[in-house]
Amino acid sequence: MDDSLAEIRRLAHLGKKELDPADYENFLKGYAKLSAKELEICEALVSGLSTRQCAERAGCATSTVDTYRKRVYEKTGIHKVRQLQLCVALMRMEQQEKQ
């Protein structure tokens, strides 16, 4: 657990340096609109799973994962997994600080 928290903090720190605040705000708005399946795929992508691994975990075809990935990217305004990882890490860090 401590290792994952350290990784979240590291990514959040990088995210603050690399992300445009307006892009991050758009991400937050879009993230709030994701469906349960889109969230599931988003989490799998953020954790570093491949499309095939995401499909196996979700019990669907790789083409379905690609469709959900496209929807996640459209809603959040993010178009690369690395950027998605940074935004999610920053969001989680902010949520932990509020608690």
PDB file of C-alpha atoms in Angstrom:
ATOM      1  CA  MET A   1       0.000   0.000   0.000  1.00  0.00           C
ATOM      2  CA  ASP A   2       2.822   2.397   0.824  1.00  0.00           C
ATOM      3  CA  ASP A   3       4.435   1.739  -2.564  1.00  0.00           C
ATOM      4  CA  SER A   4       1.237   2.548  -4.434  1.00  0.00           C
ATOM      5  CA  LEU A   5       0.770   5.722  -2.394  1.00  0.00           C
ATOM      6  CA  ALA A   6       4.335   6.755  -3.182  1.00  0.00           C
ATOM      7  CA  GLU A   7       3.685   6.131  -6.876  1.00  0.00           C
ATOM      8  CA  ILE A   8       0.498   8.215  -6.769  1.00  0.00           C
ATOM      9  CA  ARG A   9       2.398  11.053  -5.109  1.00  0.00           C
ATOM     10  CA  ARG A  10       5.217  10.830  -7.654  1.00  0.00           C
ATOM     11  CA  LEU A  11       2.804  10.914 -10.586  1.00  0.00           C
ATOM     12  CA  ALA A  12       0.786  13.715  -9.012  1.00  0.00           C
ATOM     13  CA  HIS A  13       3.929  15.789  -8.585  1.00  0.00           C
ATOM     14  CA  LEU A  14       4.830  15.212 -12.243  1.00  0.00           C
ATOM     15  CA  GLY A  15       1.270  16.003 -13.259  1.00  0.00           C
ATOM     16  CA  LYS A  16       1.366  19.402 -11.597  1.00  0.00           C
ATOM     17  CA  LYS A  17       4.434  20.254 -13.680  1.00  0.00           C
ATOM     18  CA  GLU A  18       3.286  18.752 -16.992  1.00  0.00           C
ATOM     19  CA  LEU A  19      -0.437  19.489 -17.114  1.00  0.00           C
ATOM     20  CA  ASP A  20      -2.142  22.656 -18.201  1.00  0.00           C
ATOM     21  CA  PRO A  21      -4.607  23.585 -15.412  1.00  0.00           C
ATOM     22  CA  ALA A  22      -7.399  24.095 -17.965  1.00  0.00           C
ATOM     23  CA  ASP A  23      -6.791  20.608 -19.399  1.00  0.00           C
ATOM     24  CA  TYR A  24      -6.915  19.158 -15.894  1.00  0.00           C
ATOM     25  CA  GLU A  25     -10.225  20.925 -15.156  1.00  0.00           C
ATOM     26  CA  ASN A  26     -11.656  19.531 -18.409  1.00  0.00           C
ATOM     27  CA  PHE A  27     -10.435  16.091 -17.389  1.00  0.00           C
ATOM     28  CA  LEU A  28     -12.219  16.359 -14.020  1.00  0.00           C
ATOM     29  CA  LYS A  29     -15.485  17.392 -15.660  1.00  0.00           C
ATOM     30  CA  GLY A  30     -15.263  14.563 -18.190  1.00  0.00           C
ATOM     31  CA  TYR A  31     -14.178  11.980 -15.621  1.00  0.00           C
ATOM     32  CA  ALA A  32     -17.312  12.724 -13.600  1.00  0.00           C
ATOM     33  CA  LYS A  33     -19.403  11.812 -16.662  1.00  0.00           C
ATOM     34  CA  LEU A  34     -17.817   8.407 -17.331  1.00  0.00           C
ATOM     35  CA  SER A  35     -20.077   5.371 -17.218  1.00  0.00           C
ATOM     36  CA  ALA A  36     -19.253   2.414 -14.968  1.00  0.00           C
ATOM     37  CA  LYS A  37     -17.733   0.464 -17.880  1.00  0.00           C
ATOM     38  CA  GLU A  38     -15.751   3.493 -19.039  1.00  0.00           C
ATOM     39  CA  LEU A  39     -14.417   3.894 -15.485  1.00  0.00           C
ATOM     40  CA  GLU A  40     -13.468   0.219 -15.427  1.00  0.00           C
ATOM     41  CA  ILE A  41     -11.515   0.563 -18.676  1.00  0.00           C
ATOM     42  CA  CYS A  42      -9.997   3.853 -17.528  1.00  0.00           C
ATOM     43  CA  GLU A  43      -8.725   2.217 -14.339  1.00  0.00           C
ATOM     44  CA  ALA A  44      -7.285  -0.688 -16.313  1.00  0.00           C
ATOM     45  CA  LEU A  45      -5.493   1.691 -18.676  1.00  0.00           C
ATOM     46  CA  VAL A  46      -4.166   3.771 -15.789  1.00  0.00           C
ATOM     47  CA  SER A  47      -2.804   0.637 -14.139  1.00  0.00           C
ATOM     48  CA  GLY A  48      -0.821  -0.095 -17.307  1.00  0.00           C
ATOM     49  CA  LEU A  49      -2.783  -3.006 -18.746  1.00  0.00           C
ATOM     50  CA  SER A  50      -2.656  -3.640 -22.481  1.00  0.00           C
ATOM     51  CA  THR A  51      -5.791  -3.631 -24.615  1.00  0.00           C
ATOM     52  CA  ARG A  52      -5.844  -7.427 -24.561  1.00  0.00           C
ATOM     53  CA  GLN A  53      -5.431  -7.524 -20.778  1.00  0.00           C
ATOM     54  CA  CYS A  54      -8.213  -4.943 -20.387  1.00  0.00           C
ATOM     55  CA  ALA A  55     -10.472  -7.075 -22.583  1.00  0.00           C
ATOM     56  CA  GLU A  56      -9.732 -10.222 -20.585  1.00  0.00           C
ATOM     57  CA  ARG A  57     -10.394  -8.431 -17.308  1.00  0.00           C
ATOM     58  CA  ALA A  58     -13.628  -6.844 -18.551  1.00  0.00           C
ATOM     59  CA  GLY A  59     -14.802  -9.979 -20.364  1.00  0.00           C
ATOM     60  CA  CYS A  60     -15.192  -8.321 -23.733  1.00  0.00           C
ATOM     61  CA  ALA A  61     -13.497  -8.063 -27.134  1.00  0.00           C
ATOM     62  CA  THR A  62     -10.445  -5.888 -27.726  1.00  0.00           C
ATOM     63  CA  SER A  63     -12.504  -3.831 -30.186  1.00  0.00           C
ATOM     64  CA  THR A  64     -14.939  -3.087 -27.354  1.00  0.00           C
ATOM     65  CA  VAL A  65     -12.064  -1.918 -25.161  1.00  0.00           C
ATOM     66  CA  ASP A  66     -10.911   0.326 -28.016  1.00  0.00           C
ATOM     67  CA  THR A  67     -14.412   1.827 -28.190  1.00  0.00           C
ATOM     68  CA  TYR A  68     -14.488   2.477 -24.440  1.00  0.00           C
ATOM     69  CA  ARG A  69     -10.965   3.935 -24.559  1.00  0.00           C
ATOM     70  CA  LYS A  70     -12.079   6.295 -27.323  1.00  0.00           C
ATOM     71  CA  ARG A  71     -15.073   7.389 -25.232  1.00  0.00           C
ATOM     72  CA  VAL A  72     -12.872   7.949 -22.160  1.00  0.00           C
ATOM     73  CA  TYR A  73     -10.485  10.066 -24.216  1.00  0.00           C
ATOM     74  CA  GLU A  74     -13.317  12.052 -25.798  1.00  0.00           C
ATOM     75  CA  LYS A  75     -15.049  12.780 -22.502  1.00  0.00           C
ATOM     76  CA  THR A  76     -11.888  13.678 -20.597  1.00  0.00           C
ATOM     77  CA  GLY A  77     -10.093  15.493 -23.397  1.00  0.00           C
ATOM     78  CA  ILE A  78      -7.075  13.250 -22.824  1.00  0.00           C
ATOM     79  CA  HIS A  79      -5.523  11.345 -25.706  1.00  0.00           C
ATOM     80  CA  LYS A  80      -2.558   9.506 -24.251  1.00  0.00           C
ATOM     81  CA  VAL A  81      -2.352   6.925 -21.480  1.00  0.00           C
ATOM     82  CA  ARG A  82       0.522   8.770 -19.800  1.00  0.00           C
ATOM     83  CA  GLN A  83      -1.531  11.955 -19.575  1.00  0.00           C
ATOM     84  CA  LEU A  84      -4.476   9.944 -18.267  1.00  0.00           C
ATOM     85  CA  GLN A  85      -2.237   8.392 -15.595  1.00  0.00           C
ATOM     86  CA  LEU A  86      -1.018  11.831 -14.518  1.00  0.00           C
ATOM     87  CA  CYS A  87      -4.525  13.265 -14.296  1.00  0.00           C
ATOM     88  CA  VAL A  88      -5.874  10.322 -12.311  1.00  0.00           C
ATOM     89  CA  ALA A  89      -2.884  10.405  -9.949  1.00  0.00           C
ATOM     90  CA  LEU A  90      -3.318  14.135  -9.375  1.00  0.00           C
ATOM     91  CA  MET A  91      -7.056  13.698  -8.800  1.00  0.00           C
ATOM     92  CA  ARG A  92      -6.464  10.919  -6.262  1.00  0.00           C
ATOM     93  CA  MET A  93      -3.826  12.957  -4.478  1.00  0.00           C
ATOM     94  CA  GLU A  94      -6.209  15.898  -4.173  1.00  0.00           C
ATOM     95  CA  GLN A  95      -8.932  13.586  -2.850  1.00  0.00           C
ATOM     96  CA  GLN A  96      -6.583  12.187  -0.213  1.00  0.00           C
ATOM     97  CA  GLU A  97      -5.561  15.673   0.881  1.00  0.00           C
ATOM     98  CA  LYS A  98      -9.226  16.588   1.429  1.00  0.00           C
ATOM     99  CA  GLN A  99      -9.758  13.652   3.795  1.00  0.00           C
TER     100      GLN A  99
END
